[in-house]
Short mmCIF file of C-alpha atoms in Angstrom, two decimals:
data_model
loop_
_atom_site.label_atom_id
_atom_site.label_comp_id
_atom_site.label_asym_id
_atom_site.label_seq_id
_atom_site.Cartn_x
_atom_site.Cartn_y
_atom_site.Cartn_z
CA MET A 607 80.77 132.32 139.36
CA GLU A 608 84.08 133.33 137.82
CA THR A 609 84.11 132.22 134.20
CA ILE A 610 87.20 130.91 132.42
CA PRO A 611 88.43 133.64 130.05
CA TYR A 612 88.95 133.32 126.29
CA THR A 613 86.86 130.22 125.67
CA VAL A 614 85.25 131.71 122.56
CA THR A 615 87.03 134.93 121.64
CA PRO A 616 90.77 134.68 120.95
CA ARG A 617 93.19 136.30 123.38
CA GLU A 618 94.69 139.43 121.86
CA ASP A 619 98.35 138.59 122.47
CA THR A 620 98.25 134.94 121.40
CA GLY A 621 95.50 135.24 118.79
CA LEU A 622 94.13 131.94 120.11
CA ILE A 623 91.50 130.77 122.53
CA ASN A 624 93.17 129.56 125.71
CA ALA A 625 92.07 125.95 125.31
CA LYS A 626 93.68 125.71 121.90
CA LEU A 627 97.03 127.02 123.08
CA GLY A 628 96.72 124.70 126.08
CA ILE A 629 96.04 121.56 124.05
CA TRP A 630 98.90 122.30 121.65
CA LEU A 631 101.32 122.78 124.56
CA PHE A 632 100.06 119.50 126.01
CA LEU A 633 100.48 117.76 122.65
CA ALA A 634 104.03 119.17 122.39
CA SER A 635 104.80 117.52 125.74
CA GLU A 636 103.22 114.32 124.43
CA VAL A 637 105.54 114.41 121.41
CA MET A 638 108.46 114.37 123.84
CA LEU A 639 106.88 111.56 125.92
CA PHE A 640 106.41 109.26 122.92
CA GLY A 641 109.65 110.59 121.41
CA GLY A 642 111.54 109.44 124.49
CA LEU A 643 110.10 105.95 124.09
CA PHE A 644 110.82 105.93 120.35
CA SER A 645 114.41 106.82 121.23
CA ALA A 646 114.42 103.92 123.68
CA TYR A 647 113.29 101.68 120.80
CA ILE A 648 116.15 102.91 118.57
CA PHE A 649 118.63 102.50 121.41
CA LEU A 650 117.48 98.96 122.21
CA ARG A 651 117.51 97.97 118.55
CA LEU A 652 120.97 99.41 117.88
CA GLY A 653 122.33 97.62 120.91
CA ALA A 654 120.66 94.27 120.26
CA VAL A 655 122.71 91.37 118.92
CA SER A 656 119.73 90.41 116.79
CA TRP A 657 116.33 92.03 116.37
CA PRO A 658 113.25 90.14 115.19
CA GLU A 659 111.32 91.35 112.17
CA GLY A 660 108.04 92.72 113.54
CA SER A 661 105.98 90.75 111.05
CA SER A 662 107.49 87.48 112.32
CA ILE A 663 105.95 88.08 115.76
CA LEU A 664 103.01 90.43 115.21
CA ASN A 665 99.97 89.94 112.98
CA VAL A 666 100.33 92.46 110.14
CA PRO A 667 96.77 92.12 108.67
CA ILE A 668 95.26 92.75 112.13
CA GLY A 669 97.58 95.73 112.64
CA THR A 670 96.60 97.08 109.21
CA PHE A 671 92.93 96.65 110.05
CA ASN A 672 93.38 98.53 113.33
CA THR A 673 95.26 101.32 111.51
CA LEU A 674 92.29 101.78 109.17
CA VAL A 675 89.88 101.70 112.14
CA LEU A 676 91.81 104.48 113.86
CA ILE A 677 92.09 106.60 110.70
CA GLY A 678 88.33 106.14 110.26
CA SER A 679 87.72 107.34 113.82
CA SER A 680 89.77 110.45 113.07
CA VAL A 681 87.55 111.23 110.09
CA THR A 682 84.32 110.77 112.07
CA MET A 683 85.80 112.95 114.84
CA VAL A 684 86.50 115.85 112.49
CA LEU A 685 83.07 115.34 110.86
CA SER A 686 81.40 115.59 114.28
CA TRP A 687 83.03 118.98 114.76
CA ALA A 688 82.07 120.05 111.24
CA ALA A 689 78.46 119.03 112.01
CA LEU A 690 78.41 121.36 115.02
CA ALA A 691 79.81 124.18 112.88
CA GLU A 692 76.85 123.48 110.60
CA LYS A 693 74.55 123.52 113.68
CA ARG A 694 73.53 119.92 113.08
CA PHE A 695 73.48 118.50 116.61
CA ASP A 696 71.97 115.16 115.54
CA ARG A 697 74.80 114.58 113.07
CA PHE A 698 77.35 115.56 115.71
CA ARG A 699 75.93 112.86 118.00
CA LEU A 700 76.03 110.31 115.20
CA TYR A 701 79.63 111.03 114.18
CA LEU A 702 80.99 111.28 117.72
CA GLY A 703 79.14 108.06 118.56
CA LEU A 704 80.81 106.40 115.57
CA THR A 705 84.18 107.73 116.74
CA MET A 706 83.66 106.07 120.12
CA LEU A 707 82.53 102.79 118.57
CA LEU A 708 85.62 102.73 116.35
CA SER A 709 87.88 103.48 119.34
CA LEU A 710 86.24 100.62 121.24
CA LEU A 711 86.77 98.34 118.24
CA PHE A 712 90.44 99.35 118.20
CA LEU A 713 90.77 98.43 121.89
CA VAL A 714 88.97 95.11 121.44
CA VAL A 715 91.29 94.16 118.55
CA LYS A 716 94.31 95.29 120.58
CA GLY A 717 93.10 93.21 123.54
CA PHE A 718 92.74 90.23 121.20
CA GLU A 719 96.32 90.77 119.98
CA TYR A 720 97.61 90.99 123.56
CA SER A 721 95.83 87.80 124.66
CA GLU A 722 97.20 86.04 121.57
CA LYS A 723 100.72 87.02 122.67
CA PHE A 724 100.08 85.95 126.27
CA SER A 725 98.76 82.58 125.10
CA HIS A 726 102.11 82.05 123.35
CA HIS A 727 103.85 83.03 126.60
CA LEU A 728 105.09 86.30 125.16
CA TYR A 729 105.22 88.89 127.93
CA PRO A 730 107.03 92.24 128.34
CA ALA A 731 109.87 90.37 130.06
CA SER A 732 110.25 87.91 127.17
CA SER A 733 112.55 90.05 125.02
CA SER A 734 113.59 93.65 124.37
CA PHE A 735 111.23 93.67 121.37
CA MET A 736 108.24 92.52 123.43
CA ALA A 737 109.18 94.97 126.22
CA ILE A 738 109.17 98.01 123.93
CA TYR A 739 106.13 96.67 122.00
CA PHE A 740 104.02 96.41 125.16
CA THR A 741 105.29 99.72 126.52
CA LEU A 742 104.57 101.72 123.35
CA THR A 743 101.24 100.09 122.47
CA GLY A 744 100.16 100.02 126.13
CA LEU A 745 100.80 103.73 126.57
CA HIS A 746 99.01 104.35 123.29
CA ALA A 747 96.03 102.26 124.41
CA LEU A 748 95.86 104.31 127.63
CA HIS A 749 95.61 107.40 125.44
CA ILE A 750 92.73 105.78 123.53
CA ILE A 751 90.95 105.12 126.83
CA GLY A 752 91.53 108.75 127.88
CA GLY A 753 90.07 109.96 124.58
CA LEU A 754 87.06 107.67 125.05
CA VAL A 755 86.38 109.19 128.48
CA VAL A 756 86.55 112.76 127.13
CA ASN A 757 84.51 111.96 124.01
CA GLY A 758 81.99 110.04 126.10
CA TYR A 759 81.54 113.08 128.30
CA LEU A 760 81.08 115.38 125.29
CA TRP A 761 78.64 112.91 123.70
CA GLY A 762 76.65 112.46 126.93
CA PRO A 763 76.36 114.84 129.91
CA GLY A 764 78.77 117.44 128.48
CA SER A 765 76.58 117.97 125.42
CA LYS A 766 74.10 119.94 127.55
CA MET A 767 76.38 122.92 126.91
CA TRP A 768 75.18 122.93 123.28
CA ALA A 769 71.90 124.48 124.51
CA SER A 770 73.49 127.13 126.74
CA ASP A 771 76.74 128.01 124.96
CA PRO A 772 76.97 126.40 121.50
CA GLU A 773 80.13 128.21 120.40
CA ARG A 774 82.06 127.15 123.48
CA PHE A 775 80.81 123.59 123.10
CA THR A 776 81.92 123.52 119.44
CA ASN A 777 85.38 124.66 120.58
CA ARG A 778 85.47 121.91 123.20
CA VAL A 779 84.78 119.33 120.51
CA GLU A 780 87.51 120.82 118.34
CA ILE A 781 90.02 120.62 121.21
CA ALA A 782 89.04 117.01 121.98
CA GLY A 783 89.47 116.35 118.25
CA LEU A 784 93.01 117.76 118.23
CA TYR A 785 93.90 115.31 120.99
CA TRP A 786 92.21 112.45 119.15
CA HIS A 787 94.04 113.16 115.86
CA PHE A 788 97.30 113.19 117.79
CA VAL A 789 96.55 109.71 119.17
CA ASP A 790 95.89 108.63 115.56
CA LEU A 791 99.15 110.27 114.47
CA VAL A 792 101.16 108.37 117.10
CA TRP A 793 99.69 105.09 115.82
CA ILE A 794 100.61 106.04 112.24
CA PHE A 795 104.26 105.88 113.38
CA LEU A 796 103.91 102.98 115.82
CA PHE A 797 102.39 100.66 113.22
CA PRO A 798 105.25 100.57 110.67
CA VAL A 799 107.97 100.75 113.33
CA LEU A 800 106.65 97.79 115.33
CA TYR A 801 104.86 95.67 112.71
CA LEU A 802 106.75 96.24 109.47
CA LEU A 803 110.40 97.01 110.23
CA MET B 520 73.71 130.55 104.35
CA THR B 521 73.94 128.55 101.14
CA SER B 522 77.53 129.66 100.58
CA ALA B 523 78.44 128.75 104.16
CA SER B 524 76.95 125.27 103.84
CA SER B 525 78.54 124.66 100.45
CA GLU B 526 81.87 125.66 101.98
CA LEU B 527 81.30 123.01 104.64
CA ASP B 528 80.47 120.47 101.96
CA THR B 529 83.85 121.27 100.42
CA HIS B 530 85.42 120.64 103.84
CA THR B 531 83.63 117.32 104.17
CA ARG B 532 84.84 116.29 100.73
CA THR B 533 88.39 117.26 101.73
CA TYR B 534 88.17 115.14 104.91
CA LEU B 535 86.95 112.15 102.93
CA ALA B 536 89.68 112.64 100.31
CA VAL B 537 92.31 112.74 103.08
CA PHE B 538 90.81 109.55 104.52
CA GLY B 539 91.14 107.91 101.10
CA ALA B 540 94.76 109.03 100.79
CA LEU B 541 95.57 107.72 104.30
CA ALA B 542 93.94 104.36 103.56
CA ILE B 543 95.84 104.01 100.26
CA LEU B 544 99.15 104.95 101.92
CA THR B 545 98.49 102.36 104.65
CA VAL B 546 98.02 99.67 102.01
CA VAL B 547 101.15 100.88 100.19
CA THR B 548 103.32 100.74 103.32
CA VAL B 549 102.10 97.21 104.14
CA THR B 550 102.69 96.06 100.55
CA VAL B 551 106.23 97.48 100.60
CA GLY B 552 106.72 95.65 103.91
CA TYR B 553 106.10 92.34 102.13
CA LEU B 554 108.75 93.09 99.48
CA SER B 555 111.49 92.38 102.06
CA LEU B 556 113.70 95.29 101.05
CA PRO B 557 117.12 95.69 102.71
CA VAL B 558 116.69 97.05 106.27
CA GLY B 559 118.03 100.54 105.47
CA ALA B 560 115.74 101.04 102.47
CA ALA B 561 112.76 99.57 104.34
CA ILE B 562 113.26 102.04 107.20
CA VAL B 563 113.52 105.02 104.83
CA VAL B 564 110.40 104.01 102.86
CA ALA B 565 108.29 103.16 105.93
CA LEU B 566 109.20 106.35 107.80
CA SER B 567 108.72 108.52 104.69
CA ILE B 568 105.21 107.15 104.17
CA ALA B 569 104.43 107.53 107.90
CA SER B 570 105.66 111.14 107.81
CA LEU B 571 103.50 111.87 104.78
CA LYS B 572 100.47 110.37 106.51
CA GLY B 573 101.27 112.31 109.69
CA ALA B 574 101.55 115.52 107.69
CA LEU B 575 98.13 114.87 106.11
CA VAL B 576 96.51 114.31 109.52
CA ALA B 577 98.19 117.38 111.04
CA SER B 578 97.46 119.64 108.05
CA PHE B 579 93.83 118.75 107.39
CA PHE B 580 92.30 117.06 110.45
CA MET B 581 94.18 119.28 112.90
CA HIS B 582 93.80 122.30 110.58
CA LEU B 583 97.47 123.24 110.76
CA ILE B 584 97.36 124.68 107.22
CA SER B 585 95.04 127.44 108.42
CA GLU B 586 96.26 127.66 112.03
CA GLN B 587 98.09 130.55 113.73
CA LYS B 588 101.80 130.72 112.91
CA SER B 589 102.66 130.61 116.65
CA ILE B 590 101.39 127.00 116.80
CA LEU B 591 103.60 126.07 113.86
CA TRP B 592 106.65 127.58 115.57
CA LEU B 593 105.80 125.74 118.77
CA LEU B 594 105.63 122.45 116.85
CA LEU B 595 108.85 123.12 114.93
CA LEU B 596 110.61 123.81 118.23
CA THR B 597 109.20 120.56 119.63
CA LEU B 598 110.31 118.55 116.59
CA GLY B 599 113.78 120.17 116.82
CA LEU B 600 114.06 119.15 120.47
CA LEU B 601 112.85 115.66 119.60
CA LEU B 602 115.61 115.31 117.01
CA VAL B 603 118.17 116.51 119.59
CA LEU B 604 116.86 113.87 122.01
CA ILE B 605 117.21 111.09 119.45
CA PHE B 606 120.59 112.43 118.27
CA ILE B 607 122.02 112.46 121.81
CA LEU B 608 120.96 108.86 122.33
CA ILE B 609 122.52 107.74 119.06
CA ILE B 610 125.75 109.60 119.85
CA ALA B 611 125.78 108.03 123.31
CA PHE B 612 125.34 104.63 121.72
CA TYR B 613 128.22 104.99 119.26
CA ASP B 614 130.36 106.50 121.99
CA HIS B 615 130.01 103.21 123.85
CA ALA B 616 129.76 100.91 120.86
CA GLY B 617 131.64 97.71 121.54
CA THR B 618 131.58 98.32 125.28
CA ILE B 619 129.37 95.98 127.28
CA ILE B 620 127.44 98.28 129.59
CA VAL B 621 125.00 95.75 131.01
CA THR B 622 126.11 92.16 131.45
#
């Protein structure tokens, strides 16, 4: 079977393993994806006759709680990678498991927030604010779900690679972590923009 | 082996310190939000704190401080293009300010 090159040793010309260059290129495209929607937010807000204060519609304490949950999941994610670097597979499992639990908690809280809005008959069509709120947080939540799928694979069936190729597996976890921290980073900007301003 | 594991302990301490800083900054930004500053000042403060938090995540969790320079250049290029994107939209807006585009 043809193996994928440069999964462990860096490529000479880039000085990076291929997966790392790949994920950073992907994240650069993600910056532009979310950046486009952030621009849409600015455009809508500039053009609006009046714009509601986020805190008058959204629940700030719940948003703050979710921010802390997501930051916590970023820490456990990086600790799971550090555990593998220390060759502590049991700790890796524990930390990645915690990361997934925290991501699930984030989604549950987000779902609660959404249903709260729906119960007050606030839908994406209700106003420009609600439209951009649901678009930005919805796209972000899809990214959380994507991260859960990847992390779930690495925690479960994918972790078999630890026995056969530990270095490559450690790199996989690092790459998944880079994606996860990016999802955290997007929320760090979404939270003040939507909830506080 | 002992030096390698103590180095990792240092890393773990760094990660936890960054977590503490991020948590404190989150509380700060929420507290400032309750002060009801004028809109302009509120935007500057909120985005400055968010940028600082983002820089902490990128530098320490994503290891950008010790990453290859090529990645940094790639990200700077991306941020530059992002600013152009936002700038074009704002220019387009002021170009049409006062004009009703959609009725």
